[in-house]
Amino acid sequence: MMDIQRDDLLQMYYYLKLTRKFEERITSLYHQGRILGGAWTSNGTEAVSVGYAFALEKNDIAASYFRDMGAFIIRGISVKRIMAQYLGKKTGVSGGKEGNVHIGDLNYGVFGFPSHLADNYPVGAGAALAFKIRGEKRVVAACTGDGGTSRGDFHEAMNFASVRKLPIVFFCNNNQYAYSTPLHLQMAVKNIADRALAYGMPNKIVDGNNVVDVYTAAKEAYEFARNGGGPTFIECKTMRMHGHSEHDSAKYVPRELLEEWRKKDPITNMETYLRENNIVKKEELDSIDTRIKNEIDEAEEFAETSPYPSPEDALEDVYATPVEE
């Protein structure tokens, strides 16, 4: 295993738990009818976004999607702004003018993602092409779910990135279901990573419930891309423990399958690893829990007391400012 500093391990644990608890609060607010729109969470798959985002460098770019809350937070978009986004407030990431999960801010190196999943891949490939043309040592991390890999734009982006040897790493959050369609009805290949072979692209399969595994694979792939090696495809095998969104009870998922994956919970995994290797004491874990609760309470209060956008705000940010020569 890659040598990872103790502080980094604790930080990844903190982000895993912050992501879980923050999305649990969003879910609770959704059921109370206090947020605008639906609630899509990463419950059970948090190690994917935390692992790949934590391995990025500051000037890199993330083309993340709606199950990547950990990536949004790690890149620096505050939970206050994200909570305000869910409540449709002016202080939200989009100023209260976008769907609540359409989170992105280029000030923090995060693209706002398109709803049609897998579109992240060509968007990320475009950024990677720009980095290569400019001679910049930056990389892109692009993520989508298993269902997204059956779309045409997935294949177009994979082919283009491989031919051009672009500095991009493609991640697949293989959470076993594309909404209600199980993996075996989506594709005939055993592993999604097999699809990368068709494009001559290096690929790797990792335990998507083990944040250290995801981080290690991401770090290696980023360095490969940063040094001119080209793209890598990483399949993170995990399980979505909630429905497609909170309106979906996911009755189509066998209960025994959920119970099997519940034993592999990514946060329990990480806590066990930290304890068994004497990396952390119970008092430190308690302190992290307290810190997280306070941050989420403050985020909720900030969002609740923030104003809604005014009607005039709808006319702002519609068109880009023309470039004057």
PDB file of C-alpha atoms in Angstrom:
ATOM      1  CA  MET A   1       0.000   0.000   0.000  1.00  0.00           C
ATOM      2  CA  MET A   2       1.174   3.519  -0.736  1.00  0.00           C
ATOM      3  CA  ASP A   3       2.732   5.260   2.261  1.00  0.00           C
ATOM      4  CA  ILE A   4       0.036   7.705   3.399  1.00  0.00           C
ATOM      5  CA  GLN A   5       0.593  10.234   6.175  1.00  0.00           C
ATOM      6  CA  ARG A   6      -1.486   9.881   9.352  1.00  0.00           C
ATOM      7  CA  ASP A   7      -2.994  13.345   8.936  1.00  0.00           C
ATOM      8  CA  ASP A   8      -4.122  12.466   5.429  1.00  0.00           C
ATOM      9  CA  LEU A   9      -5.781   9.276   6.633  1.00  0.00           C
ATOM     10  CA  LEU A  10      -7.629  11.200   9.329  1.00  0.00           C
ATOM     11  CA  GLN A  11      -8.647  13.865   6.834  1.00  0.00           C
ATOM     12  CA  MET A  12     -10.094  11.254   4.501  1.00  0.00           C
ATOM     13  CA  TYR A  13     -12.028   9.733   7.410  1.00  0.00           C
ATOM     14  CA  TYR A  14     -13.341  13.191   8.307  1.00  0.00           C
ATOM     15  CA  TYR A  15     -14.505  13.825   4.740  1.00  0.00           C
ATOM     16  CA  LEU A  16     -16.146  10.393   4.518  1.00  0.00           C
ATOM     17  CA  LYS A  17     -18.142  11.035   7.648  1.00  0.00           C
ATOM     18  CA  LEU A  18     -18.913  14.670   6.831  1.00  0.00           C
ATOM     19  CA  THR A  19     -20.290  13.557   3.464  1.00  0.00           C
ATOM     20  CA  ARG A  20     -22.466  10.848   5.073  1.00  0.00           C
ATOM     21  CA  LYS A  21     -23.809  13.076   7.856  1.00  0.00           C
ATOM     22  CA  PHE A  22     -24.350  16.081   5.602  1.00  0.00           C
ATOM     23  CA  GLU A  23     -26.367  14.043   3.122  1.00  0.00           C
ATOM     24  CA  GLU A  24     -28.342  12.483   5.982  1.00  0.00           C
ATOM     25  CA  ARG A  25     -29.300  16.008   7.057  1.00  0.00           C
ATOM     26  CA  ILE A  26     -30.324  16.858   3.487  1.00  0.00           C
ATOM     27  CA  THR A  27     -32.420  13.689   3.386  1.00  0.00           C
ATOM     28  CA  SER A  28     -34.100  14.626   6.651  1.00  0.00           C
ATOM     29  CA  LEU A  29     -34.891  18.118   5.334  1.00  0.00           C
ATOM     30  CA  TYR A  30     -36.233  16.582   2.132  1.00  0.00           C
ATOM     31  CA  HIS A  31     -38.709  14.430   4.064  1.00  0.00           C
ATOM     32  CA  GLN A  32     -39.771  17.548   5.999  1.00  0.00           C
ATOM     33  CA  GLY A  33     -40.477  19.318   2.709  1.00  0.00           C
ATOM     34  CA  ARG A  34     -37.903  21.992   3.435  1.00  0.00           C
ATOM     35  CA  ILE A  35     -35.645  21.673   0.395  1.00  0.00           C
ATOM     36  CA  LEU A  36     -36.455  22.491  -3.203  1.00  0.00           C
ATOM     37  CA  GLY A  37     -36.371  19.523  -5.561  1.00  0.00           C
ATOM     38  CA  GLY A  38     -35.277  15.974  -4.888  1.00  0.00           C
ATOM     39  CA  ALA A  39     -32.470  14.513  -2.819  1.00  0.00           C
ATOM     40  CA  TRP A  40     -29.823  12.337  -4.461  1.00  0.00           C
ATOM     41  CA  THR A  41     -27.169  11.003  -2.134  1.00  0.00           C
ATOM     42  CA  SER A  42     -23.975   8.953  -2.238  1.00  0.00           C
ATOM     43  CA  ASN A  43     -24.920   6.805   0.765  1.00  0.00           C
ATOM     44  CA  GLY A  44     -22.684   3.734   0.766  1.00  0.00           C
ATOM     45  CA  THR A  45     -20.434   4.997  -2.036  1.00  0.00           C
ATOM     46  CA  GLU A  46     -18.711   7.927  -0.305  1.00  0.00           C
ATOM     47  CA  ALA A  47     -15.237   6.395  -0.598  1.00  0.00           C
ATOM     48  CA  VAL A  48     -15.267   6.883  -4.376  1.00  0.00           C
ATOM     49  CA  SER A  49     -15.530  10.677  -4.469  1.00  0.00           C
ATOM     50  CA  VAL A  50     -13.501  11.226  -1.298  1.00  0.00           C
ATOM     51  CA  GLY A  51     -10.704   8.976  -2.570  1.00  0.00           C
ATOM     52  CA  TYR A  52     -10.345  10.438  -6.041  1.00  0.00           C
ATOM     53  CA  ALA A  53     -10.821  14.078  -4.991  1.00  0.00           C
ATOM     54  CA  PHE A  54      -8.391  13.873  -2.077  1.00  0.00           C
ATOM     55  CA  ALA A  55      -5.678  12.674  -4.455  1.00  0.00           C
ATOM     56  CA  LEU A  56      -6.028  15.705  -6.763  1.00  0.00           C
ATOM     57  CA  GLU A  57      -3.753  18.728  -6.589  1.00  0.00           C
ATOM     58  CA  LYS A  58      -5.061  22.269  -6.161  1.00  0.00           C
ATOM     59  CA  ASN A  59      -4.853  23.289  -9.824  1.00  0.00           C
ATOM     60  CA  ASP A  60      -6.419  20.129 -11.182  1.00  0.00           C
ATOM     61  CA  ILE A  61     -10.019  19.956 -12.358  1.00  0.00           C
ATOM     62  CA  ALA A  62     -12.881  17.698 -11.271  1.00  0.00           C
ATOM     63  CA  ALA A  63     -15.787  16.873 -13.571  1.00  0.00           C
ATOM     64  CA  SER A  64     -17.905  15.331 -10.842  1.00  0.00           C
ATOM     65  CA  TYR A  65     -21.539  14.218 -10.815  1.00  0.00           C
ATOM     66  CA  PHE A  66     -24.391  14.142  -8.362  1.00  0.00           C
ATOM     67  CA  ARG A  67     -23.091  11.232  -6.272  1.00  0.00           C
ATOM     68  CA  ASP A  68     -19.800  13.051  -5.661  1.00  0.00           C
ATOM     69  CA  MET A  69     -20.650  15.193  -2.642  1.00  0.00           C
ATOM     70  CA  GLY A  70     -17.297  14.307  -1.105  1.00  0.00           C
ATOM     71  CA  ALA A  71     -15.502  15.772  -4.112  1.00  0.00           C
ATOM     72  CA  PHE A  72     -17.446  19.041  -3.969  1.00  0.00           C
ATOM     73  CA  ILE A  73     -16.541  19.496  -0.303  1.00  0.00           C
ATOM     74  CA  ILE A  74     -12.902  18.482  -0.641  1.00  0.00           C
ATOM     75  CA  ARG A  75     -12.366  20.881  -3.533  1.00  0.00           C
ATOM     76  CA  GLY A  76     -13.459  23.691  -1.219  1.00  0.00           C
ATOM     77  CA  ILE A  77     -17.140  24.363  -1.889  1.00  0.00           C
ATOM     78  CA  SER A  78     -18.443  24.938   1.633  1.00  0.00           C
ATOM     79  CA  VAL A  79     -21.280  22.937   3.157  1.00  0.00           C
ATOM     80  CA  LYS A  80     -22.954  26.282   3.900  1.00  0.00           C
ATOM     81  CA  ARG A  81     -23.163  27.133   0.197  1.00  0.00           C
ATOM     82  CA  ILE A  82     -24.242  23.605  -0.702  1.00  0.00           C
ATOM     83  CA  MET A  83     -26.982  23.622   1.942  1.00  0.00           C
ATOM     84  CA  ALA A  84     -28.164  26.999   0.655  1.00  0.00           C
ATOM     85  CA  GLN A  85     -28.214  25.496  -2.834  1.00  0.00           C
ATOM     86  CA  TYR A  86     -30.591  22.767  -1.626  1.00  0.00           C
ATOM     87  CA  LEU A  87     -32.853  25.371  -0.070  1.00  0.00           C
ATOM     88  CA  GLY A  88     -32.850  27.462  -3.257  1.00  0.00           C
ATOM     89  CA  LYS A  89     -31.255  30.443  -1.561  1.00  0.00           C
ATOM     90  CA  LYS A  90     -29.282  33.266  -3.118  1.00  0.00           C
ATOM     91  CA  THR A  91     -26.189  32.243  -1.157  1.00  0.00           C
ATOM     92  CA  GLY A  92     -26.226  28.817  -2.796  1.00  0.00           C
ATOM     93  CA  VAL A  93     -23.615  27.723  -5.311  1.00  0.00           C
ATOM     94  CA  SER A  94     -25.764  28.807  -8.267  1.00  0.00           C
ATOM     95  CA  GLY A  95     -27.441  31.714  -6.478  1.00  0.00           C
ATOM     96  CA  GLY A  96     -30.675  29.764  -6.168  1.00  0.00           C
ATOM     97  CA  LYS A  97     -31.146  29.463  -9.924  1.00  0.00           C
ATOM     98  CA  GLU A  98     -30.170  25.870 -10.667  1.00  0.00           C
ATOM     99  CA  GLY A  99     -31.253  22.361  -9.726  1.00  0.00           C
ATOM    100  CA  ASN A 100     -30.030  21.572  -6.249  1.00  0.00           C
ATOM    101  CA  VAL A 101     -27.505  18.894  -7.244  1.00  0.00           C
ATOM    102  CA  HIS A 102     -26.032  20.916 -10.090  1.00  0.00           C
ATOM    103  CA  ILE A 103     -23.070  21.942  -7.997  1.00  0.00           C
ATOM    104  CA  GLY A 104     -19.987  23.384  -9.606  1.00  0.00           C
ATOM    105  CA  ASP A 105     -17.606  26.291  -9.154  1.00  0.00           C
ATOM    106  CA  LEU A 106     -14.555  26.806 -11.341  1.00  0.00           C
ATOM    107  CA  ASN A 107     -13.003  28.928  -8.598  1.00  0.00           C
ATOM    108  CA  TYR A 108     -12.477  25.578  -6.890  1.00  0.00           C
ATOM    109  CA  GLY A 109     -11.756  23.586 -10.031  1.00  0.00           C
ATOM    110  CA  VAL A 110     -15.171  21.911 -10.252  1.00  0.00           C
ATOM    111  CA  PHE A 111     -17.292  21.870 -13.398  1.00  0.00           C
ATOM    112  CA  GLY A 112     -21.036  22.211 -13.002  1.00  0.00           C
ATOM    113  CA  PHE A 113     -22.197  18.849 -14.282  1.00  0.00           C
ATOM    114  CA  PRO A 114     -24.728  18.243 -17.065  1.00  0.00           C
ATOM    115  CA  SER A 115     -27.801  16.201 -16.120  1.00  0.00           C
ATOM    116  CA  HIS A 116     -27.187  13.670 -18.852  1.00  0.00           C
ATOM    117  CA  LEU A 117     -24.646  11.514 -17.096  1.00  0.00           C
ATOM    118  CA  ALA A 118     -21.468  10.608 -18.902  1.00  0.00           C
ATOM    119  CA  ASP A 119     -21.471  14.089 -20.413  1.00  0.00           C
ATOM    120  CA  ASN A 120     -18.873  14.707 -17.734  1.00  0.00           C
ATOM    121  CA  TYR A 121     -16.480  12.598 -19.726  1.00  0.00           C
ATOM    122  CA  PRO A 122     -16.322  14.718 -22.916  1.00  0.00           C
ATOM    123  CA  VAL A 123     -16.404  17.904 -20.832  1.00  0.00           C
ATOM    124  CA  GLY A 124     -13.442  16.613 -18.835  1.00  0.00           C
ATOM    125  CA  ALA A 125     -11.667  15.505 -22.009  1.00  0.00           C
ATOM    126  CA  GLY A 126     -12.027  19.037 -23.370  1.00  0.00           C
ATOM    127  CA  ALA A 127     -10.348  20.492 -20.307  1.00  0.00           C
ATOM    128  CA  ALA A 128      -7.605  17.878 -20.518  1.00  0.00           C
ATOM    129  CA  LEU A 129      -7.015  18.792 -24.164  1.00  0.00           C
ATOM    130  CA  ALA A 130      -6.614  22.438 -23.131  1.00  0.00           C
ATOM    131  CA  PHE A 131      -4.069  21.469 -20.471  1.00  0.00           C
ATOM    132  CA  LYS A 132      -2.099  19.477 -23.017  1.00  0.00           C
ATOM    133  CA  ILE A 133      -2.127  22.246 -25.644  1.00  0.00           C
ATOM    134  CA  ARG A 134      -0.955  24.772 -23.050  1.00  0.00           C
ATOM    135  CA  GLY A 135       1.731  22.453 -21.762  1.00  0.00           C
ATOM    136  CA  GLU A 136       0.319  22.595 -18.230  1.00  0.00           C
ATOM    137  CA  LYS A 137       1.010  19.797 -15.740  1.00  0.00           C
ATOM    138  CA  ARG A 138      -2.604  19.570 -14.680  1.00  0.00           C
ATOM    139  CA  VAL A 139      -4.979  16.618 -14.775  1.00  0.00           C
ATOM    140  CA  VAL A 140      -8.738  16.101 -14.890  1.00  0.00           C
ATOM    141  CA  ALA A 141     -10.771  13.634 -12.843  1.00  0.00           C
ATOM    142  CA  ALA A 142     -14.096  12.782 -14.501  1.00  0.00           C
ATOM    143  CA  CYS A 143     -16.687  10.567 -12.866  1.00  0.00           C
ATOM    144  CA  THR A 144     -19.965   8.921 -13.827  1.00  0.00           C
ATOM    145  CA  GLY A 145     -22.018   5.951 -12.749  1.00  0.00           C
ATOM    146  CA  ASP A 146     -22.280   2.471 -14.287  1.00  0.00           C
ATOM    147  CA  GLY A 147     -25.344   3.477 -16.301  1.00  0.00           C
ATOM    148  CA  GLY A 148     -23.454   6.378 -17.835  1.00  0.00           C
ATOM    149  CA  THR A 149     -20.940   4.013 -19.422  1.00  0.00           C
ATOM    150  CA  SER A 150     -23.608   2.702 -21.809  1.00  0.00           C
ATOM    151  CA  ARG A 151     -24.118   6.092 -23.438  1.00  0.00           C
ATOM    152  CA  GLY A 152     -22.482   7.128 -26.684  1.00  0.00           C
ATOM    153  CA  ASP A 153     -20.698  10.139 -25.242  1.00  0.00           C
ATOM    154  CA  PHE A 154     -18.872   7.832 -22.814  1.00  0.00           C
ATOM    155  CA  HIS A 155     -17.319   5.952 -25.710  1.00  0.00           C
ATOM    156  CA  GLU A 156     -16.581   9.083 -27.729  1.00  0.00           C
ATOM    157  CA  ALA A 157     -14.723  10.669 -24.822  1.00  0.00           C
ATOM    158  CA  MET A 158     -12.785   7.470 -24.036  1.00  0.00           C
ATOM    159  CA  ASN A 159     -11.680   7.106 -27.652  1.00  0.00           C
ATOM    160  CA  PHE A 160     -10.714  10.753 -28.076  1.00  0.00           C
ATOM    161  CA  ALA A 161      -8.784  10.885 -24.794  1.00  0.00           C
ATOM    162  CA  SER A 162      -6.883   7.716 -25.592  1.00  0.00           C
ATOM    163  CA  VAL A 163      -5.967   8.733 -29.149  1.00  0.00           C
ATOM    164  CA  ARG A 164      -4.775  12.136 -27.947  1.00  0.00           C
ATOM    165  CA  LYS A 165      -3.153  10.755 -24.753  1.00  0.00           C
ATOM    166  CA  LEU A 166      -4.920  13.371 -22.670  1.00  0.00           C
ATOM    167  CA  PRO A 167      -4.140  13.971 -18.980  1.00  0.00           C
ATOM    168  CA  ILE A 168      -7.446  12.666 -17.641  1.00  0.00           C
ATOM    169  CA  VAL A 169      -8.522   9.861 -15.329  1.00  0.00           C
ATOM    170  CA  PHE A 170     -11.996   8.438 -15.827  1.00  0.00           C
ATOM    171  CA  PHE A 171     -13.719   7.066 -12.736  1.00  0.00           C
ATOM    172  CA  CYS A 172     -16.788   4.876 -12.738  1.00  0.00           C
ATOM    173  CA  ASN A 173     -18.882   4.676  -9.574  1.00  0.00           C
ATOM    174  CA  ASN A 174     -20.184   1.167 -10.252  1.00  0.00           C
ATOM    175  CA  ASN A 175     -23.011   1.131  -7.722  1.00  0.00           C
ATOM    176  CA  GLN A 176     -24.717  -1.862  -9.388  1.00  0.00           C
ATOM    177  CA  TYR A 177     -27.911  -0.150 -10.560  1.00  0.00           C
ATOM    178  CA  ALA A 178     -28.703   2.426 -13.249  1.00  0.00           C
ATOM    179  CA  TYR A 179     -31.808   3.737 -11.495  1.00  0.00           C
ATOM    180  CA  SER A 180     -33.690   0.396 -11.292  1.00  0.00           C
ATOM    181  CA  THR A 181     -31.760  -1.542 -13.946  1.00  0.00           C
ATOM    182  CA  PRO A 182     -29.245  -4.040 -12.509  1.00  0.00           C
ATOM    183  CA  LEU A 183     -25.805  -4.298 -14.019  1.00  0.00           C
ATOM    184  CA  HIS A 184     -26.394  -7.613 -15.835  1.00  0.00           C
ATOM    185  CA  LEU A 185     -29.221  -6.017 -17.831  1.00  0.00           C
ATOM    186  CA  GLN A 186     -27.065  -3.007 -18.759  1.00  0.00           C
ATOM    187  CA  MET A 187     -24.087  -4.733 -20.382  1.00  0.00           C
ATOM    188  CA  ALA A 188     -22.731  -8.141 -21.307  1.00  0.00           C
ATOM    189  CA  VAL A 189     -19.164  -7.603 -20.061  1.00  0.00           C
ATOM    190  CA  LYS A 190     -18.142  -8.930 -16.649  1.00  0.00           C
ATOM    191  CA  ASN A 191     -16.352  -5.763 -15.584  1.00  0.00           C
ATOM    192  CA  ILE A 192     -16.982  -2.218 -16.776  1.00  0.00           C
ATOM    193  CA  ALA A 193     -13.213  -1.747 -16.849  1.00  0.00           C
ATOM    194  CA  ASP A 194     -13.169  -4.201 -19.761  1.00  0.00           C
ATOM    195  CA  ARG A 195     -14.638  -1.441 -21.910  1.00  0.00           C
ATOM    196  CA  ALA A 196     -11.387   0.534 -21.618  1.00  0.00           C
ATOM    197  CA  LEU A 197      -9.539  -2.265 -23.424  1.00  0.00           C
ATOM    198  CA  ALA A 198     -11.350  -1.387 -26.633  1.00  0.00           C
ATOM    199  CA  TYR A 199      -9.609   1.996 -26.587  1.00  0.00           C
ATOM    200  CA  GLY A 200      -6.171   0.743 -25.642  1.00  0.00           C
ATOM    201  CA  MET A 201      -6.510   2.487 -22.296  1.00  0.00           C
ATOM    202  CA  PRO A 202      -4.957   1.279 -19.019  1.00  0.00           C
ATOM    203  CA  ASN A 203      -7.616   0.296 -16.533  1.00  0.00           C
ATOM    204  CA  LYS A 204      -7.937  -0.796 -12.950  1.00  0.00           C
ATOM    205  CA  ILE A 205     -10.639  -2.249 -10.713  1.00  0.00           C
ATOM    206  CA  VAL A 206     -10.655  -1.146  -7.077  1.00  0.00           C
ATOM    207  CA  ASP A 207     -12.761  -1.731  -3.982  1.00  0.00           C
ATOM    208  CA  GLY A 208     -15.003   1.323  -4.114  1.00  0.00           C
ATOM    209  CA  ASN A 209     -15.812   0.931  -0.416  1.00  0.00           C
ATOM    210  CA  ASN A 210     -12.160   1.308   0.577  1.00  0.00           C
ATOM    211  CA  VAL A 211     -11.105   4.959   0.433  1.00  0.00           C
ATOM    212  CA  VAL A 212      -7.413   4.080   0.702  1.00  0.00           C
ATOM    213  CA  ASP A 213      -7.653   1.812  -2.344  1.00  0.00           C
ATOM    214  CA  VAL A 214      -9.437   4.496  -4.373  1.00  0.00           C
ATOM    215  CA  TYR A 215      -6.991   7.194  -3.263  1.00  0.00           C
ATOM    216  CA  THR A 216      -3.948   5.042  -4.071  1.00  0.00           C
ATOM    217  CA  ALA A 217      -5.197   4.080  -7.539  1.00  0.00           C
ATOM    218  CA  ALA A 218      -6.167   7.686  -8.285  1.00  0.00           C
ATOM    219  CA  LYS A 219      -2.823   9.058  -7.161  1.00  0.00           C
ATOM    220  CA  GLU A 220      -0.916   6.641  -9.390  1.00  0.00           C
ATOM    221  CA  ALA A 221      -3.147   7.338 -12.397  1.00  0.00           C
ATOM    222  CA  TYR A 222      -2.857  11.108 -11.938  1.00  0.00           C
ATOM    223  CA  GLU A 223       0.937  10.912 -11.927  1.00  0.00           C
ATOM    224  CA  PHE A 224       0.852   8.715 -15.035  1.00  0.00           C
ATOM    225  CA  ALA A 225      -1.359  11.277 -16.795  1.00  0.00           C
ATOM    226  CA  ARG A 226       0.584  14.281 -15.487  1.00  0.00           C
ATOM    227  CA  ASN A 227       3.783  12.864 -16.959  1.00  0.00           C
ATOM    228  CA  GLY A 228       2.369  12.367 -20.439  1.00  0.00           C
ATOM    229  CA  GLY A 229       1.218   8.749 -20.141  1.00  0.00           C
ATOM    230  CA  GLY A 230      -2.374   9.524 -21.101  1.00  0.00           C
ATOM    231  CA  PRO A 231      -5.711   8.530 -19.589  1.00  0.00           C
ATOM    232  CA  THR A 232      -6.632   5.677 -17.234  1.00  0.00           C
ATOM    233  CA  PHE A 233     -10.043   4.195 -16.491  1.00  0.00           C
ATOM    234  CA  ILE A 234     -10.742   3.176 -12.885  1.00  0.00           C
ATOM    235  CA  GLU A 235     -13.803   1.123 -11.993  1.00  0.00           C
ATOM    236  CA  CYS A 236     -14.807   1.484  -8.344  1.00  0.00           C
ATOM    237  CA  LYS A 237     -17.045  -1.418  -7.335  1.00  0.00           C
ATOM    238  CA  THR A 238     -19.494  -0.328  -4.670  1.00  0.00           C
ATOM    239  CA  MET A 239     -23.216  -0.374  -3.828  1.00  0.00           C
ATOM    240  CA  ARG A 240     -25.789   2.380  -3.715  1.00  0.00           C
ATOM    241  CA  MET A 241     -27.497   1.799  -0.342  1.00  0.00           C
ATOM    242  CA  HIS A 242     -30.431   4.135  -0.970  1.00  0.00           C
ATOM    243  CA  GLY A 243     -32.738   4.435  -3.939  1.00  0.00           C
ATOM    244  CA  HIS A 244     -31.839   6.393  -7.053  1.00  0.00           C
ATOM    245  CA  SER A 245     -33.026   9.356  -5.014  1.00  0.00           C
ATOM    246  CA  GLU A 246     -34.966   9.682  -1.787  1.00  0.00           C
ATOM    247  CA  HIS A 247     -38.341   9.393  -3.534  1.00  0.00           C
ATOM    248  CA  ASP A 248     -37.331   5.889  -4.639  1.00  0.00           C
ATOM    249  CA  SER A 249     -37.742   3.078  -2.088  1.00  0.00           C
ATOM    250  CA  ALA A 250     -35.558   0.768  -4.232  1.00  0.00           C
ATOM    251  CA  LYS A 251     -37.855  -2.237  -3.731  1.00  0.00           C
ATOM    252  CA  TYR A 252     -36.273  -3.709  -6.856  1.00  0.00           C
ATOM    253  CA  VAL A 253     -33.008  -4.311  -4.974  1.00  0.00           C
ATOM    254  CA  PRO A 254     -32.862  -7.710  -3.187  1.00  0.00           C
ATOM    255  CA  ARG A 255     -32.666  -7.158   0.570  1.00  0.00           C
ATOM    256  CA  GLU A 256     -29.966  -9.817   0.950  1.00  0.00           C
ATOM    257  CA  LEU A 257     -27.781  -7.886  -1.512  1.00  0.00           C
ATOM    258  CA  LEU A 258     -28.099  -4.746   0.569  1.00  0.00           C
ATOM    259  CA  GLU A 259     -27.290  -6.672   3.746  1.00  0.00           C
ATOM    260  CA  GLU A 260     -24.205  -8.136   2.097  1.00  0.00           C
ATOM    261  CA  TRP A 261     -22.934  -4.676   1.160  1.00  0.00           C
ATOM    262  CA  ARG A 262     -23.926  -3.149   4.494  1.00  0.00           C
ATOM    263  CA  LYS A 263     -21.153  -5.240   6.058  1.00  0.00           C
ATOM    264  CA  LYS A 264     -18.694  -3.449   3.755  1.00  0.00           C
ATOM    265  CA  ASP A 265     -19.697   0.072   4.765  1.00  0.00           C
ATOM    266  CA  PRO A 266     -16.865   2.460   3.720  1.00  0.00           C
ATOM    267  CA  ILE A 267     -16.933   4.501   6.918  1.00  0.00           C
ATOM    268  CA  THR A 268     -16.949   1.461   9.201  1.00  0.00           C
ATOM    269  CA  ASN A 269     -14.151   0.064   7.031  1.00  0.00           C
ATOM    270  CA  MET A 270     -11.998   3.149   7.510  1.00  0.00           C
ATOM    271  CA  GLU A 271     -12.704   3.416  11.236  1.00  0.00           C
ATOM    272  CA  THR A 272     -11.732  -0.229  11.727  1.00  0.00           C
ATOM    273  CA  TYR A 273      -8.529   0.330   9.753  1.00  0.00           C
ATOM    274  CA  LEU A 274      -7.598   3.365  11.832  1.00  0.00           C
ATOM    275  CA  ARG A 275      -8.292   1.611  15.120  1.00  0.00           C
ATOM    276  CA  GLU A 276      -6.609  -1.694  14.295  1.00  0.00           C
ATOM    277  CA  ASN A 277      -3.464   0.126  13.190  1.00  0.00           C
ATOM    278  CA  ASN A 278      -3.452   2.351  16.308  1.00  0.00           C
ATOM    279  CA  ILE A 279      -3.700   5.444  14.131  1.00  0.00           C
ATOM    280  CA  VAL A 280      -6.493   7.084  16.079  1.00  0.00           C
ATOM    281  CA  LYS A 281      -7.925   7.163  19.596  1.00  0.00           C
ATOM    282  CA  LYS A 282     -11.593   7.133  20.472  1.00  0.00           C
ATOM    283  CA  GLU A 283     -11.341  10.713  21.790  1.00  0.00           C
ATOM    284  CA  GLU A 284     -10.163  11.903  18.367  1.00  0.00           C
ATOM    285  CA  LEU A 285     -13.068  10.170  16.635  1.00  0.00           C
ATOM    286  CA  ASP A 286     -15.479  11.764  19.103  1.00  0.00           C
ATOM    287  CA  SER A 287     -13.917  15.143  18.396  1.00  0.00           C
ATOM    288  CA  ILE A 288     -14.391  14.645  14.649  1.00  0.00           C
ATOM    289  CA  ASP A 289     -18.062  13.769  15.233  1.00  0.00           C
ATOM    290  CA  THR A 290     -18.585  16.945  17.259  1.00  0.00           C
ATOM    291  CA  ARG A 291     -16.856  19.085  14.642  1.00  0.00           C
ATOM    292  CA  ILE A 292     -19.012  17.611  11.869  1.00  0.00           C
ATOM    293  CA  LYS A 293     -22.269  18.131  13.755  1.00  0.00           C
ATOM    294  CA  ASN A 294     -21.381  21.762  14.454  1.00  0.00           C
ATOM    295  CA  GLU A 295     -20.471  22.398  10.810  1.00  0.00           C
ATOM    296  CA  ILE A 296     -23.745  20.933   9.566  1.00  0.00           C
ATOM    297  CA  ASP A 297     -25.810  22.825  12.164  1.00  0.00           C
ATOM    298  CA  GLU A 298     -24.120  26.065  11.117  1.00  0.00           C
ATOM    299  CA  ALA A 299     -24.712  25.269   7.442  1.00  0.00           C
ATOM    300  CA  GLU A 300     -28.412  24.688   8.031  1.00  0.00           C
ATOM    301  CA  GLU A 301     -28.770  27.912  10.005  1.00  0.00           C
ATOM    302  CA  PHE A 302     -26.871  29.836   7.322  1.00  0.00           C
ATOM    303  CA  ALA A 303     -29.127  28.456   4.599  1.00  0.00           C
ATOM    304  CA  GLU A 304     -32.355  28.995   6.539  1.00  0.00           C
ATOM    305  CA  THR A 305     -31.525  32.633   7.252  1.00  0.00           C
ATOM    306  CA  SER A 306     -30.290  33.408   3.727  1.00  0.00           C
ATOM    307  CA  PRO A 307     -32.603  35.276   1.294  1.00  0.00           C
ATOM    308  CA  TYR A 308     -34.161  33.809  -1.817  1.00  0.00           C
ATOM    309  CA  PRO A 309     -32.987  35.317  -5.117  1.00  0.00           C
ATOM    310  CA  SER A 310     -35.003  38.271  -6.403  1.00  0.00           C
ATOM    311  CA  PRO A 311     -36.937  38.054  -9.702  1.00  0.00           C
ATOM    312  CA  GLU A 312     -34.356  40.386 -11.257  1.00  0.00           C
ATOM    313  CA  ASP A 313     -31.618  37.844 -10.505  1.00  0.00           C
ATOM    314  CA  ALA A 314     -33.104  35.593 -13.195  1.00  0.00           C
ATOM    315  CA  LEU A 315     -31.741  38.030 -15.773  1.00  0.00           C
ATOM    316  CA  GLU A 316     -28.182  37.783 -14.460  1.00  0.00           C
ATOM    317  CA  ASP A 317     -25.576  35.174 -15.494  1.00  0.00           C
ATOM    318  CA  VAL A 318     -27.584  34.211 -18.573  1.00  0.00           C
ATOM    319  CA  TYR A 319     -24.920  35.176 -21.107  1.00  0.00           C
ATOM    320  CA  ALA A 320     -21.157  35.327 -20.828  1.00  0.00           C
ATOM    321  CA  THR A 321     -19.564  38.742 -20.787  1.00  0.00           C
ATOM    322  CA  PRO A 322     -18.231  39.519 -24.295  1.00  0.00           C
ATOM    323  CA  VAL A 323     -14.477  39.625 -24.623  1.00  0.00           C
ATOM    324  CA  GLU A 324     -13.277  43.061 -25.719  1.00  0.00           C
ATOM    325  CA  GLU A 325     -10.340  43.152 -28.106  1.00  0.00           C
TER     326      GLU A 325
END
